[in-house]
Coordinates of C-alpha atoms in Angstrom, one line a residue:
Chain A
X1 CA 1.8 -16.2 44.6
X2 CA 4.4 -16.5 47.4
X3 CA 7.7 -14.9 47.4
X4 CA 10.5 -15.2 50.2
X5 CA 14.3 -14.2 49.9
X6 CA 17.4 -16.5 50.4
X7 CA 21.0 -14.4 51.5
X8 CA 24.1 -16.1 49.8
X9 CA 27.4 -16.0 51.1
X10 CA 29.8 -17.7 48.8
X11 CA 30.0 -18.0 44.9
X12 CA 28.5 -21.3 44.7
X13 CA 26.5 -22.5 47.7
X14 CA 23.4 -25.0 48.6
X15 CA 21.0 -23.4 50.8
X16 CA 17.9 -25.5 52.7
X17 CA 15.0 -23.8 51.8
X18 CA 12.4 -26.4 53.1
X19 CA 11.3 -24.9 56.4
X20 CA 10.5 -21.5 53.9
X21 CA 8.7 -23.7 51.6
X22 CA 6.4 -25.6 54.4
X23 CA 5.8 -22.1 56.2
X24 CA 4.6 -20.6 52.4
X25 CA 2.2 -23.8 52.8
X26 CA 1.1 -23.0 55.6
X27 CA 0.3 -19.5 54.7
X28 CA -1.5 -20.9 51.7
X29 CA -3.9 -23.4 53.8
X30 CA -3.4 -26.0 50.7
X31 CA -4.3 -29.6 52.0
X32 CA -4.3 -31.2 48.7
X33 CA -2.3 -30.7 45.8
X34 CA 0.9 -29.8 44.0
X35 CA 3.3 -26.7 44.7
X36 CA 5.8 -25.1 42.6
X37 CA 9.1 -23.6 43.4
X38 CA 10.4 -21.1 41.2
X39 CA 13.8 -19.4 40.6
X40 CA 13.4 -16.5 38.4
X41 CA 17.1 -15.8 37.9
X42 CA 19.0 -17.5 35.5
X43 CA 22.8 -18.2 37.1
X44 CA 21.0 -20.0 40.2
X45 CA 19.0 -23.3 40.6
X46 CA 16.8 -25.2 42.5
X47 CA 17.0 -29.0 43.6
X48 CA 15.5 -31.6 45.6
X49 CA 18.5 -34.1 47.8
X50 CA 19.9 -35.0 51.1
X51 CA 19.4 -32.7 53.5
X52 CA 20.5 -35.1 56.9
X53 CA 24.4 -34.8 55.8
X54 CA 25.8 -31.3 54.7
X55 CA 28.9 -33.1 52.9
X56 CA 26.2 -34.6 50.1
X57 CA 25.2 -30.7 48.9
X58 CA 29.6 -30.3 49.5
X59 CA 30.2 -33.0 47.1
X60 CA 27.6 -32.4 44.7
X61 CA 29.3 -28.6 44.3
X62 CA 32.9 -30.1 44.2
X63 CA 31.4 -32.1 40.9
X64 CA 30.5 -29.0 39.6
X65 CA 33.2 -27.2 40.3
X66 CA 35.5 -29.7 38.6
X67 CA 33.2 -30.8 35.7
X68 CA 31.9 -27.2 34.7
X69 CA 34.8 -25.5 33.8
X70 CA 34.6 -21.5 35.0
X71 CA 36.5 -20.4 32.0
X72 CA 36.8 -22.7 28.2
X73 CA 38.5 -21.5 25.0
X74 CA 35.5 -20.5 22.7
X75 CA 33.2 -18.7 25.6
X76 CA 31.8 -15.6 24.5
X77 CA 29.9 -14.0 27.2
X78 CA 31.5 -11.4 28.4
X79 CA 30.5 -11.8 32.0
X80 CA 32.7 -14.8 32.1
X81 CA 30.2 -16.8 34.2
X82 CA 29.1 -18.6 31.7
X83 CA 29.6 -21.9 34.6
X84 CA 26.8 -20.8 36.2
X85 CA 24.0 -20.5 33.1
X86 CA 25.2 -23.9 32.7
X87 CA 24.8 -25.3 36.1
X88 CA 21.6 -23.3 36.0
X89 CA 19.8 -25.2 33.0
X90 CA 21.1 -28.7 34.3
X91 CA 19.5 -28.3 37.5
X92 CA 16.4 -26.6 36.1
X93 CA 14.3 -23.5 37.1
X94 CA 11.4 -24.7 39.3
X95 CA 10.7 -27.9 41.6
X96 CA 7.7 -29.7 41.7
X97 CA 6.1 -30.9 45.3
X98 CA 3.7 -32.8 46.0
X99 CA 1.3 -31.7 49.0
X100 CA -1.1 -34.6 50.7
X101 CA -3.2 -33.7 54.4
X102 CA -1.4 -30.0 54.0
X103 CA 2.6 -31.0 54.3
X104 CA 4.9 -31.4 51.5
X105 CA 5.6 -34.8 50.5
X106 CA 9.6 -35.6 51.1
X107 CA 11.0 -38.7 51.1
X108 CA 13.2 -39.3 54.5
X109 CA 16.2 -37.7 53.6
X110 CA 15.3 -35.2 51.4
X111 CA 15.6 -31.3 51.3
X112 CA 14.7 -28.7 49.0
X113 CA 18.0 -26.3 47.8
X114 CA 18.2 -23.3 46.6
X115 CA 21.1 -23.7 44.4
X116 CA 23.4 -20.2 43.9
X117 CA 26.0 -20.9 41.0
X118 CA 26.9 -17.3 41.3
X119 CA 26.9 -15.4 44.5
X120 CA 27.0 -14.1 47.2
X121 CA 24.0 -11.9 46.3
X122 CA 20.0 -11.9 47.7
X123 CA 17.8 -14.0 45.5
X124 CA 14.0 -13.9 45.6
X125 CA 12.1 -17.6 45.2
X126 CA 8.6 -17.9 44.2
X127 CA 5.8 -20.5 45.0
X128 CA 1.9 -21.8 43.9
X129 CA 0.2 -23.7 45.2
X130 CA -2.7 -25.5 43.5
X131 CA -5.4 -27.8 44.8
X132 CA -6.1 -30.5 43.5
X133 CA -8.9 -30.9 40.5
X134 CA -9.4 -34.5 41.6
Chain B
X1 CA -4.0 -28.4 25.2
X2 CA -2.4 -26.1 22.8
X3 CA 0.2 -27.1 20.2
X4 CA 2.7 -25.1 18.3
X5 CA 5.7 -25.8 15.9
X6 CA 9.6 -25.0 15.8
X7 CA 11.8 -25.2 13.1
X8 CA 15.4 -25.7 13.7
X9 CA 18.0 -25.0 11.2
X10 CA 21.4 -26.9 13.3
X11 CA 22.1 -30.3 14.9
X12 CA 22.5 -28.3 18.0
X13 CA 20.6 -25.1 18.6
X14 CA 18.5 -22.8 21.6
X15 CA 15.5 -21.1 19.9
X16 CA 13.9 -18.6 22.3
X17 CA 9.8 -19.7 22.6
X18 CA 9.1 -17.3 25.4
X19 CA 7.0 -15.6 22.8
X20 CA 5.0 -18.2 21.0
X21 CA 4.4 -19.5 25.2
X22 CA 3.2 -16.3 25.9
X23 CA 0.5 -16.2 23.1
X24 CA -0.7 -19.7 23.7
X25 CA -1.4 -18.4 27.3
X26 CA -3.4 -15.1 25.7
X27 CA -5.3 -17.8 23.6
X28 CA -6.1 -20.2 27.3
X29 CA -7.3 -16.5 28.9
X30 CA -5.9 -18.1 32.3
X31 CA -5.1 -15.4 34.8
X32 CA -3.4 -17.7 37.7
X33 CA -2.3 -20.5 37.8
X34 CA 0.6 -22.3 36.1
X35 CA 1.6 -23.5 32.7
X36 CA 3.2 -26.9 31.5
X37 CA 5.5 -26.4 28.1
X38 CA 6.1 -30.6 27.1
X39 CA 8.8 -31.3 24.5
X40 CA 7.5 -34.8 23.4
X41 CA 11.1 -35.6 21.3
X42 CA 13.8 -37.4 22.5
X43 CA 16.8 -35.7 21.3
X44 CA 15.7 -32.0 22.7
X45 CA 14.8 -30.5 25.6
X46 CA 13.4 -27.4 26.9
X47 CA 15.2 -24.7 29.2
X48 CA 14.7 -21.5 31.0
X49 CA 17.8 -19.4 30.6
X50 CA 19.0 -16.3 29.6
X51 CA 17.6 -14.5 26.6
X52 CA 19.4 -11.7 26.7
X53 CA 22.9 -11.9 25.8
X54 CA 22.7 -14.8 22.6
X55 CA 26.5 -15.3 24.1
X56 CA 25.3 -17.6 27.0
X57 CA 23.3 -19.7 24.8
X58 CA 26.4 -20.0 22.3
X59 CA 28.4 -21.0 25.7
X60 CA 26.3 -23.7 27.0
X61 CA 26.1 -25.5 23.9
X62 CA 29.7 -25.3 23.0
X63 CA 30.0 -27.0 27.2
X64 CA 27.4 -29.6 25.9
X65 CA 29.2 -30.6 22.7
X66 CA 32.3 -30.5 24.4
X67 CA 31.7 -33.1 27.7
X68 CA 29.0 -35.2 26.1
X69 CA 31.0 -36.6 23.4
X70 CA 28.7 -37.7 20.1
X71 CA 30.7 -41.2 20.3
X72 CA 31.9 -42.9 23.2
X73 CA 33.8 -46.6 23.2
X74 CA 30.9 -48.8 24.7
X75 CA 28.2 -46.5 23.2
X76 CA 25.5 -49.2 21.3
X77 CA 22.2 -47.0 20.2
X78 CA 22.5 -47.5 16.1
X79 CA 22.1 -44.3 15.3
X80 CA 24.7 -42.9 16.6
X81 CA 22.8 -39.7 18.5
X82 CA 23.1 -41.0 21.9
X83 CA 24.7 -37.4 22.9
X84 CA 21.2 -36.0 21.7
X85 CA 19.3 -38.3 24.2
X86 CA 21.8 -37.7 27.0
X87 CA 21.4 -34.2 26.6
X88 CA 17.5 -34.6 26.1
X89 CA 17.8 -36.0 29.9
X90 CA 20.4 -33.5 31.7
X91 CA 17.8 -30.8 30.5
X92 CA 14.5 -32.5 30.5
X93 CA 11.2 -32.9 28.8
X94 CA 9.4 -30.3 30.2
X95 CA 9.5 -26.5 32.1
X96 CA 6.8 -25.3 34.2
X97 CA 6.0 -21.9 34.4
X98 CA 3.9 -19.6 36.7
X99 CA 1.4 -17.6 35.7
X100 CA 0.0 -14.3 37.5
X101 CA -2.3 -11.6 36.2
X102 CA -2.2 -13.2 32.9
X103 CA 1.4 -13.1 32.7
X104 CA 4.1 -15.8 32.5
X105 CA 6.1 -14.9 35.7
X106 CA 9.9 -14.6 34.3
X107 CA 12.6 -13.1 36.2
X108 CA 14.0 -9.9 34.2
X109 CA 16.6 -12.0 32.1
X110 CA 14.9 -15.2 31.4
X111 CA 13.6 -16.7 28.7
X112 CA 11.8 -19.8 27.7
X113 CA 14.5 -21.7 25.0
X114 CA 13.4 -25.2 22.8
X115 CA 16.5 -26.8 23.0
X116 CA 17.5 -29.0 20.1
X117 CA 20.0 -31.6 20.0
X118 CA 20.2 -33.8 16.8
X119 CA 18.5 -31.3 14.5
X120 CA 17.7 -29.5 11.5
X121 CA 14.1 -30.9 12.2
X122 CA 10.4 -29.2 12.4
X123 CA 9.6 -30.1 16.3
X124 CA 6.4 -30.3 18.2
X125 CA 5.6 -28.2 21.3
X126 CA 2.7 -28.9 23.7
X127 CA 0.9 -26.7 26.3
X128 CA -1.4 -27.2 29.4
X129 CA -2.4 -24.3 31.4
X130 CA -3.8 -24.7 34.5
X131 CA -6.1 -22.3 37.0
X132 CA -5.3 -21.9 40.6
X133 CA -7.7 -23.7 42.7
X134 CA -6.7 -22.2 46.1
Chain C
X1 CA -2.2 -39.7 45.9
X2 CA -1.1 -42.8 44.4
X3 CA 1.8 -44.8 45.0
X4 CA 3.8 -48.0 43.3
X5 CA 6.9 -49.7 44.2
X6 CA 9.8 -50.4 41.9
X7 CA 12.5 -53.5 42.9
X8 CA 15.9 -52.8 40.9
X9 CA 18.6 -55.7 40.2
X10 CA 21.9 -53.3 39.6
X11 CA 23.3 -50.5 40.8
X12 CA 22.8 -48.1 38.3
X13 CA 19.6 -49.2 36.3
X14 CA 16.8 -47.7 34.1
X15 CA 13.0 -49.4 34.9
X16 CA 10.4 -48.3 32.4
X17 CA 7.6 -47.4 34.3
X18 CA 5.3 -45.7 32.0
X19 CA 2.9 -48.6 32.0
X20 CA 2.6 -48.2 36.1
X21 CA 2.1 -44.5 35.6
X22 CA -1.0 -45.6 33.1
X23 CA -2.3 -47.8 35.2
X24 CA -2.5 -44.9 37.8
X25 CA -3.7 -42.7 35.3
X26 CA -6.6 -45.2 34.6
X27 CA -7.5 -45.3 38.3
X28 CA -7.7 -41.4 38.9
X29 CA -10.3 -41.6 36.1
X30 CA -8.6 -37.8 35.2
X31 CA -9.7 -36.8 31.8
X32 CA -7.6 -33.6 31.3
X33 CA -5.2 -32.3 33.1
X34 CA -1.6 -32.8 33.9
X35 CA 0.4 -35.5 36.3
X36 CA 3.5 -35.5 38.8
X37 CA 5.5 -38.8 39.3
X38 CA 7.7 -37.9 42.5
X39 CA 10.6 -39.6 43.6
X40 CA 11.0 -39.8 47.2
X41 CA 14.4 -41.0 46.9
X42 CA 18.4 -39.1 47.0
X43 CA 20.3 -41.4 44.6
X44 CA 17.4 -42.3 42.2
X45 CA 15.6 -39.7 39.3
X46 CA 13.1 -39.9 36.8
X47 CA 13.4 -39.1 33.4
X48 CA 11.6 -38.9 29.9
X49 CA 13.5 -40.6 27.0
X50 CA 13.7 -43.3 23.9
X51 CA 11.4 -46.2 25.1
X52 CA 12.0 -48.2 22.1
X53 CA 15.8 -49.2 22.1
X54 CA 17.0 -50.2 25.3
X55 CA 20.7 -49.1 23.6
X56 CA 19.5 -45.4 24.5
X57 CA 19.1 -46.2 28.2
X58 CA 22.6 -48.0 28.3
X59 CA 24.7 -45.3 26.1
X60 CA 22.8 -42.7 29.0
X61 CA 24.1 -44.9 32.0
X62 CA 27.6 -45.7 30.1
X63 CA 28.1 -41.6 29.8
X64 CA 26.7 -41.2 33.7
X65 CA 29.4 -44.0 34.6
X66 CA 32.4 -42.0 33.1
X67 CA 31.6 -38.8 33.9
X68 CA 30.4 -39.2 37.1
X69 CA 32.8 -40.2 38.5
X70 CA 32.3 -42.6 41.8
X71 CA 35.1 -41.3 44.0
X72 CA 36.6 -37.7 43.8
X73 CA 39.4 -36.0 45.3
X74 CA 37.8 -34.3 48.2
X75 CA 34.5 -35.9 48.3
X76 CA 33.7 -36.0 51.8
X77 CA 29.9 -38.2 52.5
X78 CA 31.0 -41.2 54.0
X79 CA 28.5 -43.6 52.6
X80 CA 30.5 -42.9 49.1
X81 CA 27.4 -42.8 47.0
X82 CA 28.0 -39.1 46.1
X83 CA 28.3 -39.9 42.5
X84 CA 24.3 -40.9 42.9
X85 CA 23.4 -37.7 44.4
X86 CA 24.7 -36.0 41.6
X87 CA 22.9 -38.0 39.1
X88 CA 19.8 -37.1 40.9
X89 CA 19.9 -33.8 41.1
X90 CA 21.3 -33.5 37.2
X91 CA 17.8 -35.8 36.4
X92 CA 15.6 -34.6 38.6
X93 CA 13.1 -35.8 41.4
X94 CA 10.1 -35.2 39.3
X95 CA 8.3 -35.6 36.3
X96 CA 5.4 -33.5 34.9
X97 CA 3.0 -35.3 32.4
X98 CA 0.1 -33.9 30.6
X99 CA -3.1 -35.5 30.1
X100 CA -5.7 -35.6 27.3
X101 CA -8.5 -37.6 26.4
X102 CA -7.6 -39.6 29.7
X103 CA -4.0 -41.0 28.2
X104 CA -0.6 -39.6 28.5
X105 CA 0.4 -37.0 26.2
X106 CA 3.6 -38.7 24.8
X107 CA 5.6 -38.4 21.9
X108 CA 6.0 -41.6 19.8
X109 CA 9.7 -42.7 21.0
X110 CA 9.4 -41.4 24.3
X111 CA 8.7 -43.5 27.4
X112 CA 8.8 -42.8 31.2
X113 CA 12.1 -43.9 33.2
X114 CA 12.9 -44.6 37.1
X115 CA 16.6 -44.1 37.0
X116 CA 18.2 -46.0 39.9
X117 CA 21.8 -44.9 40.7
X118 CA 22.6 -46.8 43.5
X119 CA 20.8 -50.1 43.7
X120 CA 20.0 -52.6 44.1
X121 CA 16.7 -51.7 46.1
X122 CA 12.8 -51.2 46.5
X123 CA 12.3 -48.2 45.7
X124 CA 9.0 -46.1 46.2
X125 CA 7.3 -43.8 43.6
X126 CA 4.4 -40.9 44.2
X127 CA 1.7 -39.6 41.6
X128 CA -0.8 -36.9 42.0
X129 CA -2.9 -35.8 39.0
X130 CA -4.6 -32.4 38.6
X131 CA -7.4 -32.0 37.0
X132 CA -7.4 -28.9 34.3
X133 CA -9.4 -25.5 35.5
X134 CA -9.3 -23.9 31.8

């Protein structure tokens, strides 16, 4: 297993992690095969989208901002970001690549983000990489 | 592939599985690798959230019931759960985990949750664990 | 790797694509094991849900239509397809499968979905399938 850290500077933030994720598949030596990000902490995300224009990953967090309220009568947990769990489960835990001749497969315009809901802290992301059976 | 079962007692309801995952993978004996958990239902989901404060579980379904309303003008499916299947799809069908040393790798507050959305029901739960070729 | 191609006819559009993915299945020859559909694309998902209705995939796009909404106060990406971005990344860019007894491990209702948000196009679509270790 890989592990690499991401620094956060704002509450709620998109960082590019894909040049961390090819260099942990490089480590690896994987030519074939599947790899799988993993974000061990549960107020923080991961997600695959545009990477070529910053104001898509802008947007996206604007939408969340707006559509995920910070505070709602009837929240109980008393560390009042309860915004953040949400965003959390809707974006999901992990992100599945695909690896073919040892690069990650991405479609042309996409990225892989680390997704903080509730920063600025360090977070720590972990990877596999598995070879393919057949 | 290794099956197990969940009662739920509510239409809308997170029960904690980290445990029952973490015997299926004692049963498998896998060491590294990584684990599928597949929710093969339509109207529930699977998550990886917080396990430790039941508060943030009681939070993110009260934001659920509240933005994805269980009738909308327009809305067609007969039987009147579409809310279940949209929230079946924001969370998804499935949540893969890592596994190292024999142990699920989960981050110090996380927790494997069956998330169910148009319950009481007895659900299915299915398991494929998989060794790390490289 | 396999690949397939999917034409869409709206802009926001659900194409059932689970017989494709057999079909791929069928030509891997994979026995046991689990699957990844990838989609290469930033305004397009994939997801698991009801199959046997079509009702279930309109109430899903009806609710994605209201509450996603296409233009936003401070939305900033100049093609003004933000409100497919977000769909994305709330549906995902993957989906895992498991395999057994060379078929798709699938619950009775369910069915596999491309999820166009911002058609009409050709769109692309990525499998890999990984043979079981244990």
């Amino acid at each position: 297993m890989d592990t690499f850290y991401v620094e956060t500077q704002q509450r709620c933030q998109f960082v590019n992690i894909t040049e961390a994720v090819r260099q942990s598949l490089s480590r690896s030596g994987l030519r074939q095969g599947i790899g799988v990000v993993y974000c061990p902490h549960t107020t923080a995300g991961l997600t695959i989208n545009e990477a070529y224009d910053p104001d898509v990953a802008h947007d996206i967090l604007l939408y969340l901002d707006q559509h995920v309220p910070r505070d709602l009568p009837g929240f109980r947990h008393i560390e009042k970001n309860s915004d953040a769990h949400i965003k959390a489960s809707l974006f999901g835990s992990s992100v599945t690549l695909l690896v073919q001749e040892g690069d990650i497969v991405l479609g042309r315009w996409q990225g892989i983000f680390f997704c903080e809901f509730d920063g600025p802290r360090q977070r720590m992301l972990q990877i596999k990489w598995l070879e393919i059976g057949k």
